[in-house]
XYZ file of C-alpha atoms in Angstrom:
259
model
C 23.542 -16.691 -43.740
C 26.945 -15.849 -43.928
C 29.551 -18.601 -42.173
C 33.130 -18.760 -41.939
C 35.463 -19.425 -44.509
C 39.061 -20.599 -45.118
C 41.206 -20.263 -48.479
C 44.133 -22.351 -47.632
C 47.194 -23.392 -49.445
C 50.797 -24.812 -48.548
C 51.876 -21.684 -46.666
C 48.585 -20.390 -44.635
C 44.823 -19.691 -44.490
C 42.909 -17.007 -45.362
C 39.206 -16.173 -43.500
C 36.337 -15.295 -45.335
C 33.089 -14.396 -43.537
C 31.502 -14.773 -47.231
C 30.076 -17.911 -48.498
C 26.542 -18.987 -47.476
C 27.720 -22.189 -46.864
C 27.583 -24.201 -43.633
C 30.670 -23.331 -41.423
C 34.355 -24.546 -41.858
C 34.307 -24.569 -45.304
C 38.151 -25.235 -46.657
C 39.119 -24.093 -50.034
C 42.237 -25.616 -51.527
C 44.421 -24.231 -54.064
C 42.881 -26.590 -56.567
C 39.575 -24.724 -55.838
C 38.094 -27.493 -54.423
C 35.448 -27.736 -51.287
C 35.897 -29.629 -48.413
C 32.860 -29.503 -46.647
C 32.157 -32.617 -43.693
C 34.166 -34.543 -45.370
C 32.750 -34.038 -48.599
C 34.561 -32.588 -51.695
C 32.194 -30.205 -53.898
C 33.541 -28.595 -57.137
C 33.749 -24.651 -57.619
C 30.728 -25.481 -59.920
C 28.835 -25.849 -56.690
C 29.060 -22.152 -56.041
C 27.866 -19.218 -58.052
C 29.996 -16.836 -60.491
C 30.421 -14.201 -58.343
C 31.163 -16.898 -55.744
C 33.259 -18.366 -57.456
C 35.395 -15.185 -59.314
C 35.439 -14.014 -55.708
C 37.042 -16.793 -54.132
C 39.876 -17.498 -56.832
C 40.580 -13.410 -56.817
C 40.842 -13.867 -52.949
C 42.764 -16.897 -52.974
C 45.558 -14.908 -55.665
C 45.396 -12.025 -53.366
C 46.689 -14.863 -50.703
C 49.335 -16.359 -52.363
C 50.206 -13.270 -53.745
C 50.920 -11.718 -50.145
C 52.701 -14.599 -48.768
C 55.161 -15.307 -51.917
C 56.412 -11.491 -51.630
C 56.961 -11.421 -47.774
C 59.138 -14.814 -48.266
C 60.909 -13.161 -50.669
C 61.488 -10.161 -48.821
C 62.687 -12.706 -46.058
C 65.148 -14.462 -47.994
C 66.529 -11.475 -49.261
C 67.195 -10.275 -46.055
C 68.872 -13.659 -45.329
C 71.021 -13.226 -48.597
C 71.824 -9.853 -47.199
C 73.136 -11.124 -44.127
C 75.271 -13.796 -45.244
C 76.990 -11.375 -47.994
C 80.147 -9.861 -47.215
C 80.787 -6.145 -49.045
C 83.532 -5.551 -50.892
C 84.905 -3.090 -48.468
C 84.511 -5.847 -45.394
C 86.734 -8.703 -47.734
C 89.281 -5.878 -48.350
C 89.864 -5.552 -44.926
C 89.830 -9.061 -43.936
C 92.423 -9.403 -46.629
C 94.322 -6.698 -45.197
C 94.328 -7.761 -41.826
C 95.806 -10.985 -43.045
C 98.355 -9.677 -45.051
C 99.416 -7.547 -41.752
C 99.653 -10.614 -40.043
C 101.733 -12.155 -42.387
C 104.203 -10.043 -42.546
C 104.820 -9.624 -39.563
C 105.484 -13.183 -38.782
C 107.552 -13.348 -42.165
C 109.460 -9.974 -40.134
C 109.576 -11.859 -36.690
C 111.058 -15.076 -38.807
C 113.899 -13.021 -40.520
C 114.997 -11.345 -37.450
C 115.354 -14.936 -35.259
C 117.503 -16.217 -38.220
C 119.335 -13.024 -38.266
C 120.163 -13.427 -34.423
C 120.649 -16.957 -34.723
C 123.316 -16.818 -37.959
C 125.167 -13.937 -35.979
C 125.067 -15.730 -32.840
C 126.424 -18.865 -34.457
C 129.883 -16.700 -36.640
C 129.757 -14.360 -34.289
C 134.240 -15.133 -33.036
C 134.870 -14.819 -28.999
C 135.929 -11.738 -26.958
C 139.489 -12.193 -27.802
C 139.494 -12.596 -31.310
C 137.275 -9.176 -32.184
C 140.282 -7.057 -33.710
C 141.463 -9.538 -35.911
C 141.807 -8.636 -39.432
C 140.522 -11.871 -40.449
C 140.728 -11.993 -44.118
C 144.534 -11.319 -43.540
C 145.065 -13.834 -40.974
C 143.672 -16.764 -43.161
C 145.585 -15.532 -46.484
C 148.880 -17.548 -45.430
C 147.644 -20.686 -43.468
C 149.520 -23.241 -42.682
C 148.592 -26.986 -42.962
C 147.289 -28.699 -40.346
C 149.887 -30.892 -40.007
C 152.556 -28.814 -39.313
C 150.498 -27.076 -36.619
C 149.712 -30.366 -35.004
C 153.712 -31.248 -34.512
C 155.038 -27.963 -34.529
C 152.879 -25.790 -32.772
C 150.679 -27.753 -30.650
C 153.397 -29.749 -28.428
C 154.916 -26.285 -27.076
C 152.269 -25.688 -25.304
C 152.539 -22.383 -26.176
C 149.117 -22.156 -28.010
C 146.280 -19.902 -26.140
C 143.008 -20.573 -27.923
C 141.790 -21.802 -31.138
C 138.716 -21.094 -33.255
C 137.748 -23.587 -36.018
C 136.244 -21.736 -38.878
C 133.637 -24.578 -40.276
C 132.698 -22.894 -43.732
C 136.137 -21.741 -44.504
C 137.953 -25.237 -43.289
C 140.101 -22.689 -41.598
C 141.571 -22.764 -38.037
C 142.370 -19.627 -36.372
C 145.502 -19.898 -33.928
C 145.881 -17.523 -30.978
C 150.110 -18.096 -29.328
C 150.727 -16.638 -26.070
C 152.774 -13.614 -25.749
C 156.522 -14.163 -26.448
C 155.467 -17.430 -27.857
C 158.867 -19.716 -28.851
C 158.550 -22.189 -31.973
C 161.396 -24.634 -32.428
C 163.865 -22.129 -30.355
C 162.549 -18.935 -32.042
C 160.367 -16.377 -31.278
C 157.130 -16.296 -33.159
C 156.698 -13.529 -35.961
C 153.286 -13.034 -35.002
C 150.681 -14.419 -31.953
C 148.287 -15.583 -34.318
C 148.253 -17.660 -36.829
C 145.992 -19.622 -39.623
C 145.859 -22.979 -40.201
C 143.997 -25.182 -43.476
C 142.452 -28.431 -42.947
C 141.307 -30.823 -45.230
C 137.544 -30.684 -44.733
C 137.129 -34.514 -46.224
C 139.576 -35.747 -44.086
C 138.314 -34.109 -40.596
C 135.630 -31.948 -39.580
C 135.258 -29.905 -36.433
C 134.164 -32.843 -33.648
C 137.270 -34.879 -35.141
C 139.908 -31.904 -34.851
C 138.858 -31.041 -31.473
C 139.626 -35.007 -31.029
C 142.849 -34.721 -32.616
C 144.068 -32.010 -30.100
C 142.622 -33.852 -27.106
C 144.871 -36.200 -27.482
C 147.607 -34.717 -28.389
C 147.524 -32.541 -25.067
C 147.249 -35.902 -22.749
C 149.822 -37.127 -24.788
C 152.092 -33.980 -23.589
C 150.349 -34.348 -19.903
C 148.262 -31.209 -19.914
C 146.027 -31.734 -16.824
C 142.550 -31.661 -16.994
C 140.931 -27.894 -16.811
C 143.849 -26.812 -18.483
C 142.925 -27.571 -21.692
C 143.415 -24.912 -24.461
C 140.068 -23.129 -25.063
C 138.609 -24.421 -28.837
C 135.108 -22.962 -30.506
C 133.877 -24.063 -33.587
C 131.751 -21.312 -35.741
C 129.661 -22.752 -38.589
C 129.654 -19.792 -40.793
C 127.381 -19.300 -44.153
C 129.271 -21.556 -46.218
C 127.580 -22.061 -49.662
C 125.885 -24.976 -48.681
C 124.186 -23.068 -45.566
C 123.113 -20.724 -47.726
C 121.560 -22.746 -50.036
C 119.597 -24.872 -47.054
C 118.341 -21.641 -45.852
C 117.386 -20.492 -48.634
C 115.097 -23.334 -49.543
C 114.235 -23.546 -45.988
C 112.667 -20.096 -46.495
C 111.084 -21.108 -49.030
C 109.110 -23.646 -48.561
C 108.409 -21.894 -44.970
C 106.775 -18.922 -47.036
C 104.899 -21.270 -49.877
C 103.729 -22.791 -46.389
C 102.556 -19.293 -44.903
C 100.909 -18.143 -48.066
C 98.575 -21.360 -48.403
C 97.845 -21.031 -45.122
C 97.084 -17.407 -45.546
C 94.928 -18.388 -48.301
C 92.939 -20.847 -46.801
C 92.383 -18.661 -43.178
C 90.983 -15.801 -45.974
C 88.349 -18.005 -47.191
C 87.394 -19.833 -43.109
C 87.164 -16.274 -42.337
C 84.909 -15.067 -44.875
C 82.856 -18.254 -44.636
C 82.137 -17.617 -40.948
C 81.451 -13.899 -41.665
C 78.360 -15.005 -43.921
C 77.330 -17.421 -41.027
């Protein structure tokens, strides 16, 4: 009588209406024979019995170790990224960076020009001639300042130069002035912009220049050498920064591409 029969191992069973055993018989991949409980060697059954059972029982295995490979390689297939795809990625990033290395320079462009950029009034000045004859900062402060006859002042921070602007007709010690605007050198280890603009303060209360009437003063930083320098290394650690960052949103994005 033929019964049922199972070849089993760690991944499945296999039915075989073969065996003229009682039903339920479970073959292990040791080739042993549980039957009720009972184990019974592969001696138990005949040759043919037995070749057929181990030939079935490779046949098994056999099946079910290439479809998990199959499976796996379709997992391994998934999670890799093609040459082309990282490229891109790469691209992409690169794109990105540069642009917000692009959007960086331009804001310190505007900013720096903002920042020297003189007022209205003091466009058409050849500047590089006005500051070749300065005057000290003394003799501006008791000379020129007390007449009242100064109209604005802009205090050049990188060049320690001050940039005088007379009224028209201006008259210094009884004589007309040569020229309405003038340079003046300061000492930039003995005062600094907040302390000059001070200076002049009181000086004009001192000659009783009302409040509101003040004479207009703008300090311009400039690129002095020292500027430069800070920007410079401000750059560059701000691009060292980018780049590792660049780096490490390459490799999270690849990562979660395999995912």
């Amino acid at each position: 009588m033929i019964n049922l029969l199972r070849i089993c191992n760690v991944r499945g069973c296999l039915k075989l209406n073969y065996l003229k055993y009682s039903s339920n018989i479970i073959i292990y991949k040791n080739n042993e024979v549980n039957y009720k409980g009972t184990f019974l060697k592969p001696a138990l059954l005949s040759i043919n019995e037995n070749r057929f059972v181990r030939t079935r029982i490779n046949e098994f295995e056999g099946s079910h170790n290439a479809e998990n490979d199959n499976q796996e390689e379709k997992k391994d297939e998934k999670k890799k990224m093609s040459k082309e795809e990282i490229d891109e990625f790469k691209r992409k990033v690169l794109i990105g960076y540069l642009l917000i290395s692009l959007s960086m320079g331009c804001i310190l462009y505007f900013l720096t020009f903002n920042i020297s950029k003189p007022p209205d009034d003091f466009k058409d000045i050849n500047w590089s001639q006005v500051s070749s004859n300065p005057i000290s900062f003394n003799e501006f402060y008791e000379k020129y300042l007390p007449t009242g006859e100064v109209k604005n002042i802009v205090i050049l921070n990188a060049s320690n130069i001050m940039i005088v602007r007379l009224h028209d007709g201006a008259i210094i010690n009884g004589k007309a002035a040569k020229q309405n605007i003038i340079s003046v050198q300061y000492d930039s280890n003995t005062f600094n912009a907040v302390q000059i603009i001070n200076l002049i303060r009181d000086k004009e209360r001192s000659i009783n220049i009302k409040p509101g009437e003040e004479i207009p003063i703008k300090a311009i930083e400039g690129l002095s050498m020292r500027r430069i320098i800070e920007l410079a290394i401000g750059l560059g650690i701000l691009t060292f920064l980018l780049s590792q960052y660049g780096k490490l949103f390459i490799k999270k994005g690849i990562e979660n591409k395999k995912k």
